Amino acid sequence: MSKSIETNGLFMENMYRPIYEIQSSYAWAGASLFTAGSWVYHGVSGHDVSMVAVSVIAATAGMSVKRLKEALPQIRRQIKLVYNYQYLIESSALWDLSKTQRDKAFFGRGFEWTITEANRAYQLVGKRPEHAKGFLPWAVRRALKKVEADTEKLEGRPWIQGCGDEQDLWLDASLFWSHSFYTGLPGAGKTTMLTLNSVGALYRGNSVLVLDPKNDPNWKNRLRAEAKRLGVPFYYFNIAEPSQSVRIDPLVNFTVTTEIASRLANVLEKGSGSSEGFRSYAWDSFYVTAEALRFIGKRPSIKMVADYMLNRKSELALAALSKIMTMHYGPDWYANMATQIAEEGRGNLLQGLIMRYQQVLIPDDKGEDAVSSFIGFLTHDQSHQSKMLATTKPMLTQLTAAPLDKMLSPDPNDTDDERPIIDIKKFIDTGGVLYIATDSSGNPAISAAVSKLIMEDTCAAAASRYNYEGGKGVRVSVFGDEIHSALSDGLINLAAMGRGAGFELHLSTQGVPDLIDKAGDAVASRVLSLTANWFCLRARDDITRERFAALLPEYPIKSKQWQLSSNTDSTSKLHNYSGSVGERIMEADKPAYPLSLMSELPKLQYVARLANGKTYQCRIPILL
């Protein structure tokens, strides 16, 4: 049938018609029963009469069966136009299938959306295929009574999935290497799909990192159960449940100090004009503090940077100057020179050291950039500095307040805290699941900040693998729900170069306007351009629908036009009239997927444009 649509310009399928074949089958069955009844009732005997009766009964029954077989495809098609169902699958069954197809990924149950399906959809748009229920045999309607509740529960238009012949779709897992983007209204099924794809990634041996601002229990528990099945570790980090969480230091992996400053600065909201000036000042402050800490041999953590930058600047400056004095005057400098230097500073040792450093060591080319920069930060006008850090201080205060102080700035020497400390670089190299719940409902700002810090650290781990390990290692699947809240330079960079390091991203949000609202149209466009797979669940905003439709080709869509005309002449005789009836099939290029359908998709269904250049319509399974 589909070949006829694509190759025969005059062929048009009629998706919305009575099932004439079943009516014919009824008629032939009635004739067979009538013949049999008449034969029995009248009791006619004789070999010849019996042979005729049996032949007629057999012929009419055969025709009834033949017409019933011809009706079955139309019955099946109209069932799919009217009824919907929830697709349930046991995770154990999915695991068994995955073991035989390690280079494949399960995309759900669906079909490729081609010219055939597009023509069917345009034929049904604007009609009410639900009326096709009346065309179905009574017995069929009776048998399907139990799925009517599912149809109502799933909402939307069931006939969209009915436009094609669905089957379980196993496609190359390498499609995910080009990154994926998921959009859909709340409740449409994004988290269910992320659960499916994260479990599939785990089955393929990938390390799985999840950023879930909602802490979805089904997603978390499913991954925990699958990790146990596979014998790989499951690590859980949740701001709202510190006692059950692992600890993570998002500043532990870096090559140069600028990375630390960038990670902390990226936590702050980006803006324009004067707000960017505040952000730049915060970056400089983070940098000089981290550099000074490294100079005195301390490893910077969020808590340490915040503490010394906001509260203990003088202490850090004194430690840095003491070290440089030791470097040039020996370990006994304090005993020999401290009193004199303090007098030079009018009784203040720190002030005397600053003067000695600036007036003696720097002219002798014995200065250190880390020390010079931090002295400049220390001696900067305090009122101006307080103003420039006014938006930075609240965020740092929250990130270093209990319980985040120990969760994000863990002390490996703290023997009283038995919670594991996770190094993201080591985690991605060894495998397992790291499930990070950021509790966006409790504190959206901190949730976003933690997500950005984790993403920045993940980007650093990817960069390290790419630069120093040739991109080799365990493949890593990063899943981020409500990703608009975690948008940062690290996320963009990870999407841009992550493939070369064996990273694949799965980014989910309700719609493109979320990205635009958080980061502007340019960044939103870049995210879309860096994700080659787009899974679009039910969407109602025009921006999301139009951006998705722009990725689709145009197909030649057929439409039929009927013409009826009559003509009479009042000056002629009554019987002098004329009339005509005409039918015309027209064809015009239209978008492959009608825009209106995106807002009418049932729950747990999506239309996708994938990296292979094909479009698919699929049903999302619920894992049990």
Coordinates of C-alpha atoms in Angstrom, one line a residue:
M1 CA 0.0 0.0 0.0
S2 CA 2.8 2.4 0.9
K3 CA 4.5 1.8 -2.3
S4 CA 1.4 2.8 -4.2
I5 CA 1.3 6.1 -2.3
E6 CA 4.9 6.9 -3.1
T7 CA 5.0 5.7 -6.7
N8 CA 1.5 6.1 -8.1
G9 CA 0.6 9.8 -8.4
L10 CA -3.1 8.9 -8.8
F11 CA -3.3 6.7 -5.7
M12 CA -4.9 8.0 -2.5
E13 CA -5.5 6.0 0.6
N14 CA -8.8 6.4 2.3
M15 CA -8.0 6.1 6.0
Y16 CA -11.4 7.3 7.2
R17 CA -14.1 5.1 5.6
P18 CA -16.6 2.4 6.5
I19 CA -15.2 -1.1 6.4
Y20 CA -17.1 -2.3 3.3
E21 CA -15.2 -5.6 3.3
I22 CA -16.7 -6.6 6.7
Q23 CA -20.2 -5.8 5.5
S24 CA -19.6 -8.0 2.4
S25 CA -18.3 -10.7 4.7
Y26 CA -21.5 -10.5 6.8
A27 CA -23.6 -10.8 3.6
W28 CA -21.7 -13.8 2.4
A29 CA -21.9 -15.4 5.9
G30 CA -25.7 -14.7 5.9
A31 CA -26.1 -16.4 2.5
S32 CA -24.2 -19.4 3.7
L33 CA -26.3 -19.7 6.9
F34 CA -29.5 -19.1 4.9
T35 CA -28.6 -21.9 2.4
A36 CA -27.7 -24.3 5.2
G37 CA -30.8 -23.4 7.2
S38 CA -33.1 -23.9 4.1
W39 CA -31.5 -27.2 3.3
V40 CA -32.0 -28.5 6.8
Y41 CA -35.5 -27.0 7.2
H42 CA -36.9 -28.4 4.0
G43 CA -35.2 -31.7 4.4
V44 CA -34.5 -32.0 0.7
S45 CA -32.6 -35.3 0.0
G46 CA -30.8 -36.7 -2.9
H47 CA -27.2 -36.8 -3.9
D48 CA -27.4 -34.1 -6.5
V49 CA -29.3 -31.7 -4.4
S50 CA -27.0 -32.3 -1.5
M51 CA -24.0 -31.6 -3.6
V52 CA -25.4 -28.3 -4.9
A53 CA -26.3 -27.2 -1.3
V54 CA -22.9 -28.1 0.1
S55 CA -21.2 -26.4 -2.8
V56 CA -23.3 -23.2 -2.3
I57 CA -22.6 -23.3 1.4
A58 CA -18.9 -23.8 0.9
A59 CA -18.6 -21.1 -1.8
T60 CA -20.5 -18.5 0.3
A61 CA -18.6 -19.4 3.5
G62 CA -15.3 -19.2 1.5
M63 CA -16.2 -15.8 0.2
S64 CA -17.2 -14.6 3.7
V65 CA -13.7 -15.7 5.0
K66 CA -12.0 -14.1 2.0
R67 CA -13.7 -10.8 2.5
L68 CA -13.0 -11.0 6.3
K69 CA -9.3 -11.4 5.6
E70 CA -9.5 -8.4 3.3
A71 CA -11.2 -6.4 6.1
L72 CA -8.6 -7.3 8.8
P73 CA -6.0 -4.7 7.7
Q74 CA -8.6 -1.9 7.7
I75 CA -9.9 -3.1 11.1
R76 CA -6.4 -3.1 12.5
R77 CA -5.8 0.4 11.1
Q78 CA -9.0 1.8 12.4
I79 CA -8.3 0.3 15.9
K80 CA -5.1 2.3 15.9
L81 CA -6.9 5.4 14.9
V82 CA -9.3 5.1 17.8
Y83 CA -7.5 3.4 20.7
N84 CA -4.2 4.0 22.6
Y85 CA -2.4 1.9 25.1
Q86 CA 0.5 2.1 27.6
Y87 CA 3.6 0.2 26.5
L88 CA 5.0 -1.7 29.5
I89 CA 8.2 -3.8 29.4
E90 CA 10.1 -5.7 32.0
S91 CA 13.6 -4.4 32.6
S92 CA 14.8 -8.0 32.7
A93 CA 13.5 -8.5 29.2
L94 CA 15.1 -5.4 28.0
W95 CA 18.4 -6.5 29.5
D96 CA 18.2 -9.9 27.8
L97 CA 17.6 -8.1 24.4
S98 CA 20.4 -5.7 25.0
K99 CA 22.9 -8.5 25.6
T100 CA 22.4 -9.7 22.1
Q101 CA 22.6 -6.2 20.6
R102 CA 25.4 -4.4 22.4
D103 CA 25.9 -1.8 19.6
K104 CA 22.2 -1.0 19.4
A105 CA 19.9 1.3 21.5
F106 CA 16.2 0.8 22.1
F107 CA 14.2 3.8 21.0
G108 CA 10.7 2.5 21.9
R109 CA 8.0 1.1 19.6
G110 CA 7.4 3.1 16.4
F111 CA 8.2 3.6 12.8
E112 CA 10.0 5.9 10.4
W113 CA 7.9 8.9 9.3
T114 CA 8.0 8.9 5.6
I115 CA 5.8 10.2 2.7
T116 CA 3.3 7.5 3.4
E117 CA 2.7 8.5 7.1
A118 CA 2.8 12.2 6.2
N119 CA 0.0 11.8 3.6
R120 CA -2.1 9.8 6.1
A121 CA -1.6 12.5 8.8
Y122 CA -2.6 15.3 6.5
Q123 CA -5.7 13.4 5.5
L124 CA -6.7 12.9 9.1
V125 CA -5.9 16.4 10.4
G126 CA -9.1 18.4 11.0
K127 CA -11.3 15.3 11.0
R128 CA -12.4 13.2 14.0
P129 CA -11.1 9.7 13.4
E130 CA -12.7 8.7 16.7
H131 CA -15.9 8.4 14.7
A132 CA -14.3 5.4 13.1
K133 CA -15.2 3.5 16.2
G134 CA -18.6 3.1 14.8
F135 CA -17.2 1.4 11.7
L136 CA -15.6 -1.4 13.8
P137 CA -17.5 -4.6 14.4
W138 CA -19.4 -4.8 17.7
A139 CA -17.3 -7.7 18.9
V140 CA -14.1 -5.7 18.4
R141 CA -15.5 -2.7 20.2
R142 CA -16.5 -4.9 23.1
A143 CA -13.1 -6.6 23.3
L144 CA -11.3 -3.2 23.4
K145 CA -13.5 -1.7 26.0
K146 CA -10.8 -2.2 28.6
V147 CA -8.3 0.0 26.7
E148 CA -10.6 3.0 26.5
A149 CA -9.4 4.1 30.0
D150 CA -5.8 4.0 28.8
T151 CA -6.8 6.1 25.7
E152 CA -8.4 8.7 27.9
K153 CA -5.5 8.7 30.4
L154 CA -2.9 9.2 27.7
E155 CA -4.8 12.1 26.1
G156 CA -3.9 13.5 22.8
R157 CA -4.8 12.0 19.4
P158 CA -4.2 8.2 19.3
W159 CA -4.4 8.3 15.5
I160 CA -1.0 10.0 15.2
Q161 CA 0.7 6.7 16.2
G162 CA -1.8 4.9 14.1
C163 CA -0.5 6.5 10.9
G164 CA 2.2 3.8 10.7
D165 CA 2.9 0.2 11.5
E166 CA 4.8 0.3 14.7
Q167 CA 7.5 -2.2 15.8
D168 CA 10.3 -2.2 18.4
L169 CA 13.0 0.1 17.2
W170 CA 16.6 -0.9 17.7
L171 CA 18.9 1.6 16.1
D172 CA 22.7 2.2 16.2
A173 CA 23.8 3.4 19.6
S174 CA 26.3 5.6 17.8
L175 CA 23.4 8.0 17.0
F176 CA 23.7 9.1 20.7
W177 CA 27.3 10.1 20.2
S178 CA 26.1 13.3 18.5
H179 CA 24.2 14.3 21.6
S180 CA 20.4 14.5 22.2
F181 CA 17.9 17.1 23.1
Y182 CA 14.5 16.4 24.6
T183 CA 11.5 18.8 24.8
G184 CA 8.0 18.3 26.1
L185 CA 5.4 19.7 28.5
P186 CA 5.3 18.6 32.1
G187 CA 3.9 15.1 32.3
A188 CA 4.4 14.3 28.7
G189 CA 7.0 11.6 29.4
K190 CA 10.5 13.2 29.3
T191 CA 11.7 11.6 32.5
T192 CA 10.3 8.2 31.4
M193 CA 12.3 8.5 28.2
L194 CA 15.4 9.7 30.1
T195 CA 15.0 6.7 32.3
L196 CA 14.9 4.3 29.3
N197 CA 17.9 5.8 27.7
S198 CA 20.0 6.0 30.8
V199 CA 19.3 2.4 31.6
G200 CA 20.2 1.5 28.0
A201 CA 23.5 3.4 28.4
L202 CA 24.2 1.5 31.5
Y203 CA 23.5 -1.8 29.7
R204 CA 26.0 -0.8 27.0
G205 CA 28.7 -0.4 29.7
N206 CA 28.7 3.4 29.8
S207 CA 29.4 5.5 32.9
V208 CA 26.1 7.3 33.7
L209 CA 26.0 10.7 35.3
V210 CA 22.5 12.1 36.0
L211 CA 21.6 15.7 37.0
D212 CA 18.1 15.6 38.2
P213 CA 16.7 18.8 39.9
K214 CA 13.4 17.0 40.8
N215 CA 14.9 13.8 42.4
D216 CA 12.5 11.6 40.5
P217 CA 12.0 8.5 42.6
N218 CA 11.2 6.2 39.7
W219 CA 14.3 7.3 37.7
K220 CA 16.6 7.0 40.8
N221 CA 15.3 3.6 41.9
R222 CA 15.4 2.2 38.5
L223 CA 19.0 3.1 38.0
R224 CA 19.9 1.9 41.5
A225 CA 18.2 -1.5 40.7
E226 CA 20.0 -1.8 37.3
A227 CA 23.4 -0.9 38.8
K228 CA 22.8 -3.7 41.4
R229 CA 21.9 -6.1 38.6
L230 CA 25.1 -5.3 36.7
G231 CA 27.3 -5.2 39.7
V232 CA 28.4 -1.6 39.2
P233 CA 28.5 1.1 41.9
F234 CA 25.6 3.5 42.4
Y235 CA 26.5 6.9 44.0
Y236 CA 23.8 9.2 45.3
F237 CA 24.2 12.9 45.9
N238 CA 21.2 14.9 47.2
I239 CA 21.3 18.4 48.8
A240 CA 18.1 17.6 50.7
E241 CA 19.4 14.3 52.1
P242 CA 23.0 14.9 53.1
S243 CA 23.3 11.9 55.4
Q244 CA 22.5 9.6 52.5
S245 CA 24.8 11.4 50.0
V246 CA 28.3 11.0 48.8
R247 CA 30.6 14.1 48.8
I248 CA 31.9 15.7 45.7
D249 CA 34.7 18.3 45.3
P250 CA 33.9 20.1 42.0
L251 CA 37.2 21.9 42.0
V252 CA 39.5 18.9 42.4
N253 CA 40.1 18.4 38.7
F254 CA 41.9 21.4 37.0
T255 CA 45.0 22.1 35.1
V256 CA 45.5 25.9 35.6
T257 CA 44.0 28.2 38.3
T258 CA 41.9 30.0 35.7
E259 CA 39.7 26.9 35.5
I260 CA 38.8 27.3 39.2
A261 CA 38.0 31.0 38.7
S262 CA 35.8 30.2 35.7
R263 CA 33.9 27.5 37.4
L264 CA 33.0 29.7 40.4
A265 CA 32.2 32.7 38.2
N266 CA 30.0 30.6 35.9
V267 CA 27.8 29.9 39.0
L268 CA 26.8 33.6 38.9
E269 CA 24.0 34.6 36.5
K270 CA 25.2 36.0 33.2
G271 CA 24.0 39.4 32.2
S272 CA 25.1 42.4 30.2
G273 CA 26.5 45.8 30.8
S274 CA 27.2 46.6 34.5
S275 CA 26.3 43.1 35.6
E276 CA 29.1 41.6 33.5
G277 CA 31.4 44.0 35.2
F278 CA 30.4 42.6 38.6
R279 CA 30.9 39.1 37.2
S280 CA 34.4 39.9 35.8
Y281 CA 35.4 41.4 39.2
A282 CA 34.2 38.2 40.9
W283 CA 36.3 36.1 38.4
D284 CA 39.4 38.2 39.3
S285 CA 38.8 37.8 43.0
F286 CA 38.4 34.0 42.7
Y287 CA 41.5 33.8 40.6
V288 CA 43.9 35.8 42.8
T289 CA 42.6 34.0 45.9
A290 CA 43.0 30.5 44.4
E291 CA 46.5 31.4 43.1
A292 CA 47.5 32.6 46.6
L293 CA 46.2 29.4 48.1
R294 CA 48.2 27.3 45.7
F295 CA 51.3 29.4 46.3
I296 CA 51.2 28.5 50.0
G297 CA 50.6 24.9 49.2
K298 CA 46.9 24.6 49.9
R299 CA 44.5 22.9 47.5
P300 CA 41.6 25.3 46.7
S301 CA 38.1 24.2 47.6
I302 CA 34.9 26.2 47.4
K303 CA 34.8 26.7 51.1
M304 CA 38.5 27.7 51.3
V305 CA 38.3 30.2 48.4
A306 CA 35.2 31.7 49.9
D307 CA 36.6 31.9 53.4
Y308 CA 39.9 33.5 52.5
M309 CA 38.4 35.8 49.9
L310 CA 35.6 37.2 52.1
N311 CA 36.9 36.8 55.7
R312 CA 40.5 36.0 55.9
K313 CA 42.3 38.0 53.3
S314 CA 44.9 39.3 55.7
E315 CA 45.7 35.9 57.0
L316 CA 46.2 34.5 53.5
A317 CA 48.4 37.6 52.6
L318 CA 50.5 37.1 55.7
A319 CA 51.0 33.4 54.8
A320 CA 52.0 34.2 51.2
L321 CA 54.4 36.9 52.3
S322 CA 55.9 34.7 55.0
K323 CA 56.6 32.1 52.4
I324 CA 58.3 34.5 50.0
M325 CA 60.4 35.9 52.8
T326 CA 61.5 32.3 53.6
M327 CA 62.3 31.7 50.0
H328 CA 64.7 34.7 49.9
Y329 CA 65.8 35.3 53.5
G330 CA 65.7 31.7 54.9
P331 CA 63.6 30.0 57.5
D332 CA 65.0 32.2 60.3
W333 CA 63.7 35.4 58.7
Y334 CA 61.0 35.8 61.3
A335 CA 63.4 35.7 64.3
N336 CA 65.9 37.9 62.7
M337 CA 63.7 40.5 60.8
A338 CA 60.1 40.4 62.1
T339 CA 60.5 43.1 64.7
Q340 CA 62.2 45.5 62.3
I341 CA 59.7 44.9 59.5
A342 CA 56.8 45.4 62.0
E343 CA 58.3 48.8 63.0
E344 CA 58.5 49.7 59.3
G345 CA 54.8 49.0 59.2
R346 CA 54.1 51.2 62.2
G347 CA 53.6 48.2 64.5
N348 CA 51.7 46.1 61.9
L349 CA 53.7 43.1 60.6
L350 CA 51.5 42.6 57.6
Q351 CA 51.8 46.2 56.5
G352 CA 55.6 46.0 57.0
L353 CA 55.8 42.9 54.9
I354 CA 53.8 44.5 52.1
M355 CA 56.1 47.5 52.2
R356 CA 59.3 45.3 52.2
Y357 CA 57.8 43.2 49.3
Q358 CA 56.9 46.2 47.2
Q359 CA 60.0 48.3 47.9
V360 CA 62.7 45.7 48.1
L361 CA 61.7 42.3 46.6
I362 CA 59.9 43.5 43.5
P363 CA 62.6 46.0 42.4
D364 CA 65.1 43.1 42.8
D365 CA 62.9 40.9 40.5
K366 CA 62.1 38.6 43.4
G367 CA 58.3 39.1 43.3
E368 CA 55.7 36.4 42.6
D369 CA 52.6 37.1 40.5
A370 CA 50.4 35.2 42.9
V371 CA 51.5 37.3 45.8
S372 CA 51.5 40.7 43.9
S373 CA 47.9 40.0 42.7
F374 CA 46.6 39.1 46.1
I375 CA 48.2 42.1 47.7
G376 CA 46.4 44.3 45.1
F377 CA 43.2 42.5 46.0
L378 CA 43.8 43.0 49.8
T379 CA 44.6 46.7 49.5
H380 CA 41.8 47.6 47.1
D381 CA 39.3 50.1 48.4
Q382 CA 37.1 48.0 50.8
S383 CA 33.8 49.9 50.1
H384 CA 34.2 49.5 46.4
Q385 CA 35.1 45.9 46.8
S386 CA 32.1 45.2 48.9
K387 CA 29.9 46.8 46.3
M388 CA 31.5 44.7 43.5
L389 CA 31.1 41.5 45.4
A390 CA 27.6 42.2 46.6
T391 CA 26.0 39.6 44.3
T392 CA 28.8 37.1 44.8
K393 CA 28.8 36.9 48.6
P394 CA 25.3 35.5 49.0
M395 CA 25.9 32.7 46.6
L396 CA 29.2 31.7 48.2
T397 CA 27.6 31.9 51.6
Q398 CA 25.0 29.4 50.6
L399 CA 27.4 27.1 48.9
T400 CA 29.6 27.0 52.0
A401 CA 26.8 26.8 54.6
A402 CA 25.9 23.5 56.2
P403 CA 25.3 20.9 54.8
L404 CA 26.9 22.0 51.5
D405 CA 30.1 23.0 53.2
K406 CA 31.1 19.4 53.7
M407 CA 29.3 18.0 50.7
L408 CA 31.0 20.3 48.1
S409 CA 34.2 21.0 50.0
P410 CA 35.0 17.7 51.6
D411 CA 38.0 17.2 53.8
P412 CA 39.7 13.8 53.0
N413 CA 41.4 14.0 56.4
D414 CA 38.1 14.2 58.3
T415 CA 37.9 10.7 59.8
D416 CA 34.6 11.5 61.5
D417 CA 32.8 11.7 58.1
E418 CA 32.5 8.3 56.6
R419 CA 30.6 9.4 53.5
P420 CA 32.6 8.5 50.3
I421 CA 34.3 11.3 48.4
I422 CA 33.7 11.1 44.7
D423 CA 36.2 12.4 42.1
I424 CA 34.2 12.8 38.9
K425 CA 37.3 12.1 36.8
K426 CA 37.9 8.8 38.5
F427 CA 34.2 8.0 38.4
I428 CA 33.9 8.3 34.7
D429 CA 37.0 6.2 34.2
T430 CA 35.8 3.3 36.3
G431 CA 32.0 3.3 35.5
G432 CA 28.8 3.0 37.4
V433 CA 26.1 5.6 38.2
L434 CA 26.4 9.0 39.8
Y435 CA 22.9 10.3 40.5
I436 CA 22.9 14.0 41.5
A437 CA 19.6 15.4 42.8
T438 CA 19.8 19.2 43.3
D439 CA 16.4 19.8 44.9
S440 CA 15.3 22.7 42.7
S441 CA 11.9 23.0 44.5
G442 CA 13.7 23.9 47.7
N443 CA 16.2 26.4 46.5
P444 CA 16.3 26.9 42.7
A445 CA 19.4 29.2 42.8
I446 CA 21.5 26.7 44.7
S447 CA 20.2 23.8 42.6
A448 CA 21.3 25.7 39.5
A449 CA 24.7 26.5 41.1
V450 CA 25.4 22.9 42.0
S451 CA 24.4 21.7 38.6
K452 CA 26.7 24.2 36.9
L453 CA 29.6 23.3 39.2
I454 CA 29.2 19.6 38.4
M455 CA 28.9 20.2 34.7
E456 CA 32.1 22.4 34.8
D457 CA 34.0 19.6 36.6
T458 CA 32.7 17.1 34.1
C459 CA 33.9 19.3 31.3
A460 CA 37.4 19.4 32.9
A461 CA 37.4 15.6 33.1
A462 CA 36.5 15.4 29.4
A463 CA 39.1 17.9 28.5
S464 CA 41.8 15.9 30.4
R465 CA 40.8 12.7 28.6
Y466 CA 40.8 14.5 25.2
N467 CA 44.1 16.2 25.7
Y468 CA 46.2 13.6 27.6
E469 CA 44.5 10.3 26.9
G470 CA 43.6 10.5 23.2
G471 CA 39.9 10.4 24.0
K472 CA 40.1 6.8 25.1
G473 CA 38.3 5.3 28.0
V474 CA 34.8 4.2 29.2
R475 CA 32.1 6.0 27.3
V476 CA 30.2 8.5 29.4
S477 CA 26.5 9.3 29.2
V478 CA 25.5 12.6 30.8
F479 CA 21.8 13.1 31.5
G480 CA 20.5 16.5 32.5
D481 CA 16.8 17.3 33.2
E482 CA 15.6 20.9 33.2
I483 CA 19.0 21.7 31.7
H484 CA 18.2 25.4 31.2
S485 CA 19.0 25.9 34.8
A486 CA 22.5 24.4 34.4
L487 CA 23.5 26.3 31.2
S488 CA 27.1 27.4 31.5
D489 CA 30.3 27.6 29.4
G490 CA 31.2 24.2 30.7
L491 CA 28.0 22.6 29.3
I492 CA 28.4 24.3 25.9
N493 CA 32.1 23.3 25.7
L494 CA 31.2 19.7 26.7
A495 CA 28.7 19.5 24.0
A496 CA 31.2 21.0 21.5
M497 CA 34.1 18.7 22.2
G498 CA 32.7 15.9 24.3
R499 CA 32.2 13.4 21.4
G500 CA 36.0 13.3 20.9
A501 CA 36.4 12.4 24.6
G502 CA 33.8 9.6 24.5
F503 CA 31.0 11.8 26.1
E504 CA 27.4 11.8 25.0
L505 CA 24.9 14.4 26.3
H506 CA 21.2 14.0 26.9
L507 CA 19.7 17.4 27.6
S508 CA 16.1 17.9 28.6
T509 CA 13.9 20.9 29.0
Q510 CA 10.2 21.8 28.6
G511 CA 10.8 23.9 25.5
V512 CA 13.2 26.2 23.6
P513 CA 11.8 29.3 25.3
D514 CA 13.3 28.0 28.6
L515 CA 16.8 28.2 27.0
I516 CA 16.1 31.6 25.5
D517 CA 14.9 33.0 28.8
K518 CA 18.0 31.8 30.7
A519 CA 20.7 32.4 28.2
G520 CA 19.4 34.3 25.2
D521 CA 18.5 33.2 21.7
A522 CA 22.2 32.9 20.5
V523 CA 23.0 30.3 23.3
A524 CA 19.7 28.5 22.7
S525 CA 20.5 28.2 19.0
R526 CA 24.0 26.9 19.8
V527 CA 22.6 24.2 22.1
L528 CA 20.3 23.1 19.3
S529 CA 23.1 23.1 16.8
L530 CA 25.3 20.9 19.0
T531 CA 22.6 18.3 19.6
A532 CA 22.0 16.2 16.4
N533 CA 19.0 14.2 17.9
W534 CA 15.9 16.0 18.9
F535 CA 13.1 14.1 20.7
C536 CA 10.0 16.3 20.7
L537 CA 7.2 15.2 23.0
R538 CA 4.0 17.2 23.3
A539 CA 4.8 20.9 22.8
R540 CA 2.5 23.8 22.6
D541 CA 4.7 26.9 22.3
D542 CA 5.2 28.1 18.7
I543 CA 9.0 28.6 19.1
T544 CA 9.7 24.9 19.9
R545 CA 7.3 23.7 17.2
E546 CA 8.7 25.9 14.6
R547 CA 12.4 25.2 15.4
F548 CA 11.7 21.5 15.3
A549 CA 9.7 21.7 12.0
A550 CA 12.6 23.6 10.4
L551 CA 14.7 20.4 10.7
L552 CA 12.2 18.4 8.7
P553 CA 12.0 18.0 5.0
E554 CA 9.0 18.8 2.9
Y555 CA 7.0 16.0 1.4
P556 CA 4.6 16.0 -1.6
I557 CA 1.2 15.8 0.0
K558 CA -1.8 14.7 -2.0
S559 CA -5.3 16.2 -1.6
K560 CA -8.5 15.4 -3.4
Q561 CA -11.0 18.0 -4.8
W562 CA -14.6 17.2 -5.9
Q563 CA -16.5 19.4 -8.3
L564 CA -20.2 19.3 -8.8
S565 CA -22.0 21.6 -11.2
S566 CA -25.4 21.9 -12.9
N567 CA -26.9 24.2 -15.5
T568 CA -30.4 25.0 -16.7
D569 CA -31.7 27.6 -19.1
S570 CA -35.0 29.2 -18.3
T571 CA -35.6 30.0 -22.0
S572 CA -35.3 26.4 -23.0
K573 CA -37.5 23.5 -22.3
L574 CA -37.7 22.0 -18.8
H575 CA -35.7 18.9 -19.8
N576 CA -32.8 21.0 -21.3
Y577 CA -30.3 21.0 -18.5
S578 CA -26.7 19.9 -18.0
G579 CA -24.5 18.8 -15.1
S580 CA -21.1 17.5 -14.3
V581 CA -19.2 15.7 -11.6
G582 CA -15.4 15.9 -11.4
E583 CA -12.6 14.6 -9.1
R584 CA -9.1 16.1 -9.1
I585 CA -6.1 14.9 -7.2
M586 CA -3.6 17.7 -6.4
E587 CA -0.1 17.5 -4.9
A588 CA 1.8 20.2 -3.0
D589 CA 5.0 20.2 -0.9
K590 CA 4.2 20.6 2.8
P591 CA 6.2 20.1 6.1
A592 CA 6.7 16.4 6.8
Y593 CA 5.0 16.7 10.2
P594 CA 2.0 19.0 10.7
L595 CA 2.8 21.6 13.3
S596 CA -0.6 21.1 15.0
L597 CA 0.2 17.5 15.8
M598 CA 3.1 18.4 18.1
S599 CA 0.5 19.9 20.5
E600 CA -1.8 16.9 20.2
L601 CA 0.7 14.1 20.8
P602 CA -0.5 11.7 23.5
K603 CA 1.6 11.2 26.6
L604 CA 4.6 8.9 26.3
Q605 CA 4.9 9.5 22.5
Y606 CA 7.4 11.5 20.6
V607 CA 8.4 12.6 17.1
A608 CA 12.2 12.6 16.6
R609 CA 14.7 13.9 14.1
L610 CA 17.8 11.9 14.5
A611 CA 21.5 12.2 13.5
N612 CA 20.9 9.7 10.6
G613 CA 18.7 12.3 8.9
K614 CA 15.5 10.3 9.5
T615 CA 12.3 11.1 11.3
Y616 CA 10.6 8.7 13.7
Q617 CA 7.3 8.5 15.5
C618 CA 7.5 6.4 18.6
R619 CA 5.9 5.2 21.8
I620 CA 7.9 5.3 25.0
P621 CA 7.8 2.2 27.1
I622 CA 7.5 2.2 30.9
L623 CA 10.1 0.0 32.5
L624 CA 8.9 -2.4 35.2

